[in-house]
Amino acid sequence: MVTIRLSRSGAKKKPFYMPLEKAYDKRFFDFARDILSEDNIKRRGIFNMKFVSNILDNPKRELLHSQQLMTLLNFEIWAQLFLDNQWREY
């Protein structure tokens, strides 16, 4: 067995966030708008729609908005699948 040491500095791991606007095309953002629709957000009653709209409508997404968008999107898909039992192909 071969062990490879990737870092000699002992630095802690850091997350890597992909810039969404460069990694995905319009279809991804249309998908995000569909999943994070006003009806879905209001029905769930957890998130503020104005805040979600601000993230979705921001054409020049900052890293923070990209992280928030992915978090909201992942949560809503999870909630639809496991809380609402809405199994569909994404």
JSON list of C-alpha atoms in Angstrom, two decimals:
[
{"chain": "A", "resi": 1, "resn": "MET", "atom": "CA", "xyz": [0.00, 0.00, 0.00]},
{"chain": "A", "resi": 2, "resn": "VAL", "atom": "CA", "xyz": [1.31, 3.44, -0.93]},
{"chain": "A", "resi": 3, "resn": "THR", "atom": "CA", "xyz": [0.44, 6.46, 1.18]},
{"chain": "A", "resi": 4, "resn": "ILE", "atom": "CA", "xyz": [0.69, 9.89, -0.41]},
{"chain": "A", "resi": 5, "resn": "ARG", "atom": "CA", "xyz": [0.90, 12.96, 1.73]},
{"chain": "A", "resi": 6, "resn": "LEU", "atom": "CA", "xyz": [-0.82, 15.83, -0.05]},
{"chain": "A", "resi": 7, "resn": "SER", "atom": "CA", "xyz": [0.08, 18.64, 2.29]},
{"chain": "A", "resi": 8, "resn": "ARG", "atom": "CA", "xyz": [3.21, 19.20, 4.30]},
{"chain": "A", "resi": 9, "resn": "SER", "atom": "CA", "xyz": [2.03, 22.39, 5.94]},
{"chain": "A", "resi": 10, "resn": "GLY", "atom": "CA", "xyz": [-0.61, 20.69, 8.05]},
{"chain": "A", "resi": 11, "resn": "ALA", "atom": "CA", "xyz": [-3.16, 23.20, 6.78]},
{"chain": "A", "resi": 12, "resn": "LYS", "atom": "CA", "xyz": [-6.77, 22.32, 7.40]},
{"chain": "A", "resi": 13, "resn": "LYS", "atom": "CA", "xyz": [-8.98, 21.37, 4.50]},
{"chain": "A", "resi": 14, "resn": "LYS", "atom": "CA", "xyz": [-11.00, 24.18, 3.02]},
{"chain": "A", "resi": 15, "resn": "PRO", "atom": "CA", "xyz": [-14.19, 23.90, 0.98]},
{"chain": "A", "resi": 16, "resn": "PHE", "atom": "CA", "xyz": [-14.14, 24.66, -2.71]},
{"chain": "A", "resi": 17, "resn": "TYR", "atom": "CA", "xyz": [-17.15, 26.43, -4.17]},
{"chain": "A", "resi": 18, "resn": "MET", "atom": "CA", "xyz": [-17.72, 26.35, -7.86]},
{"chain": "A", "resi": 19, "resn": "PRO", "atom": "CA", "xyz": [-18.78, 29.62, -9.52]},
{"chain": "A", "resi": 20, "resn": "LEU", "atom": "CA", "xyz": [-22.25, 28.60, -10.68]},
{"chain": "A", "resi": 21, "resn": "GLU", "atom": "CA", "xyz": [-22.62, 31.18, -13.43]},
{"chain": "A", "resi": 22, "resn": "LYS", "atom": "CA", "xyz": [-19.49, 29.81, -15.11]},
{"chain": "A", "resi": 23, "resn": "ALA", "atom": "CA", "xyz": [-20.20, 26.14, -14.51]},
{"chain": "A", "resi": 24, "resn": "TYR", "atom": "CA", "xyz": [-23.86, 25.97, -15.51]},
{"chain": "A", "resi": 25, "resn": "ASP", "atom": "CA", "xyz": [-25.93, 27.39, -18.31]},
{"chain": "A", "resi": 26, "resn": "LYS", "atom": "CA", "xyz": [-29.41, 28.93, -18.34]},
{"chain": "A", "resi": 27, "resn": "ARG", "atom": "CA", "xyz": [-31.07, 25.51, -17.95]},
{"chain": "A", "resi": 28, "resn": "PHE", "atom": "CA", "xyz": [-29.63, 25.10, -14.46]},
{"chain": "A", "resi": 29, "resn": "PHE", "atom": "CA", "xyz": [-30.98, 28.46, -13.33]},
{"chain": "A", "resi": 30, "resn": "ASP", "atom": "CA", "xyz": [-34.38, 27.70, -14.91]},
{"chain": "A", "resi": 31, "resn": "PHE", "atom": "CA", "xyz": [-34.35, 24.43, -12.94]},
{"chain": "A", "resi": 32, "resn": "ALA", "atom": "CA", "xyz": [-33.45, 26.32, -9.74]},
{"chain": "A", "resi": 33, "resn": "ARG", "atom": "CA", "xyz": [-36.31, 28.78, -10.34]},
{"chain": "A", "resi": 34, "resn": "ASP", "atom": "CA", "xyz": [-38.71, 25.87, -10.83]},
{"chain": "A", "resi": 35, "resn": "ILE", "atom": "CA", "xyz": [-37.63, 24.10, -7.63]},
{"chain": "A", "resi": 36, "resn": "LEU", "atom": "CA", "xyz": [-37.47, 27.33, -5.63]},
{"chain": "A", "resi": 37, "resn": "SER", "atom": "CA", "xyz": [-40.73, 28.71, -7.01]},
{"chain": "A", "resi": 38, "resn": "GLU", "atom": "CA", "xyz": [-42.78, 31.14, -4.97]},
{"chain": "A", "resi": 39, "resn": "ASP", "atom": "CA", "xyz": [-45.46, 28.45, -4.46]},
{"chain": "A", "resi": 40, "resn": "ASN", "atom": "CA", "xyz": [-42.91, 25.96, -3.11]},
{"chain": "A", "resi": 41, "resn": "ILE", "atom": "CA", "xyz": [-41.25, 28.50, -0.82]},
{"chain": "A", "resi": 42, "resn": "LYS", "atom": "CA", "xyz": [-44.57, 29.78, 0.57]},
{"chain": "A", "resi": 43, "resn": "ARG", "atom": "CA", "xyz": [-45.99, 26.27, 1.00]},
{"chain": "A", "resi": 44, "resn": "ARG", "atom": "CA", "xyz": [-42.93, 25.14, 2.92]},
{"chain": "A", "resi": 45, "resn": "GLY", "atom": "CA", "xyz": [-43.04, 28.27, 5.11]},
{"chain": "A", "resi": 46, "resn": "ILE", "atom": "CA", "xyz": [-39.38, 28.13, 6.11]},
{"chain": "A", "resi": 47, "resn": "PHE", "atom": "CA", "xyz": [-37.60, 30.65, 3.89]},
{"chain": "A", "resi": 48, "resn": "ASN", "atom": "CA", "xyz": [-38.30, 34.28, 3.08]},
{"chain": "A", "resi": 49, "resn": "MET", "atom": "CA", "xyz": [-39.35, 34.54, -0.58]},
{"chain": "A", "resi": 50, "resn": "LYS", "atom": "CA", "xyz": [-37.88, 38.03, -0.94]},
{"chain": "A", "resi": 51, "resn": "PHE", "atom": "CA", "xyz": [-34.49, 36.68, 0.15]},
{"chain": "A", "resi": 52, "resn": "VAL", "atom": "CA", "xyz": [-34.77, 33.68, -2.23]},
{"chain": "A", "resi": 53, "resn": "SER", "atom": "CA", "xyz": [-35.82, 35.94, -5.11]},
{"chain": "A", "resi": 54, "resn": "ASN", "atom": "CA", "xyz": [-32.85, 38.21, -4.44]},
{"chain": "A", "resi": 55, "resn": "ILE", "atom": "CA", "xyz": [-30.50, 35.24, -4.77]},
{"chain": "A", "resi": 56, "resn": "LEU", "atom": "CA", "xyz": [-32.22, 33.95, -7.94]},
{"chain": "A", "resi": 57, "resn": "ASP", "atom": "CA", "xyz": [-32.42, 37.39, -9.58]},
{"chain": "A", "resi": 58, "resn": "ASN", "atom": "CA", "xyz": [-28.82, 38.38, -8.93]},
{"chain": "A", "resi": 59, "resn": "PRO", "atom": "CA", "xyz": [-27.17, 38.22, -12.39]},
{"chain": "A", "resi": 60, "resn": "LYS", "atom": "CA", "xyz": [-23.65, 38.63, -10.99]},
{"chain": "A", "resi": 61, "resn": "ARG", "atom": "CA", "xyz": [-23.72, 36.05, -8.24]},
{"chain": "A", "resi": 62, "resn": "GLU", "atom": "CA", "xyz": [-21.13, 36.47, -5.58]},
{"chain": "A", "resi": 63, "resn": "LEU", "atom": "CA", "xyz": [-19.61, 33.40, -4.00]},
{"chain": "A", "resi": 64, "resn": "LEU", "atom": "CA", "xyz": [-21.90, 33.80, -1.00]},
{"chain": "A", "resi": 65, "resn": "HIS", "atom": "CA", "xyz": [-25.00, 33.83, -3.21]},
{"chain": "A", "resi": 66, "resn": "SER", "atom": "CA", "xyz": [-23.79, 30.73, -5.06]},
{"chain": "A", "resi": 67, "resn": "GLN", "atom": "CA", "xyz": [-23.35, 28.90, -1.75]},
{"chain": "A", "resi": 68, "resn": "GLN", "atom": "CA", "xyz": [-26.77, 30.04, -0.54]},
{"chain": "A", "resi": 69, "resn": "LEU", "atom": "CA", "xyz": [-28.43, 29.05, -3.83]},
{"chain": "A", "resi": 70, "resn": "MET", "atom": "CA", "xyz": [-26.97, 25.54, -3.70]},
{"chain": "A", "resi": 71, "resn": "THR", "atom": "CA", "xyz": [-27.96, 25.16, -0.04]},
{"chain": "A", "resi": 72, "resn": "LEU", "atom": "CA", "xyz": [-31.55, 26.26, -0.72]},
{"chain": "A", "resi": 73, "resn": "LEU", "atom": "CA", "xyz": [-31.78, 24.08, -3.81]},
{"chain": "A", "resi": 74, "resn": "ASN", "atom": "CA", "xyz": [-30.43, 20.99, -2.07]},
{"chain": "A", "resi": 75, "resn": "PHE", "atom": "CA", "xyz": [-32.73, 21.50, 0.92]},
{"chain": "A", "resi": 76, "resn": "GLU", "atom": "CA", "xyz": [-35.84, 21.97, -1.22]},
{"chain": "A", "resi": 77, "resn": "ILE", "atom": "CA", "xyz": [-35.09, 18.90, -3.35]},
{"chain": "A", "resi": 78, "resn": "TRP", "atom": "CA", "xyz": [-34.47, 16.87, -0.18]},
{"chain": "A", "resi": 79, "resn": "ALA", "atom": "CA", "xyz": [-37.72, 18.16, 1.37]},
{"chain": "A", "resi": 80, "resn": "GLN", "atom": "CA", "xyz": [-39.73, 17.34, -1.76]},
{"chain": "A", "resi": 81, "resn": "LEU", "atom": "CA", "xyz": [-38.30, 13.82, -1.85]},
{"chain": "A", "resi": 82, "resn": "PHE", "atom": "CA", "xyz": [-38.38, 12.90, 1.82]},
{"chain": "A", "resi": 83, "resn": "LEU", "atom": "CA", "xyz": [-40.93, 15.16, 3.50]},
{"chain": "A", "resi": 84, "resn": "ASP", "atom": "CA", "xyz": [-43.46, 15.55, 0.67]},
{"chain": "A", "resi": 85, "resn": "ASN", "atom": "CA", "xyz": [-42.80, 12.13, -0.89]},
{"chain": "A", "resi": 86, "resn": "GLN", "atom": "CA", "xyz": [-42.73, 13.74, -4.34]},
{"chain": "A", "resi": 87, "resn": "TRP", "atom": "CA", "xyz": [-40.50, 11.37, -6.23]},
{"chain": "A", "resi": 88, "resn": "ARG", "atom": "CA", "xyz": [-39.77, 12.73, -9.67]},
{"chain": "A", "resi": 89, "resn": "GLU", "atom": "CA", "xyz": [-36.85, 12.76, -12.01]},
{"chain": "A", "resi": 90, "resn": "TYR", "atom": "CA", "xyz": [-34.80, 15.90, -11.66]}
]
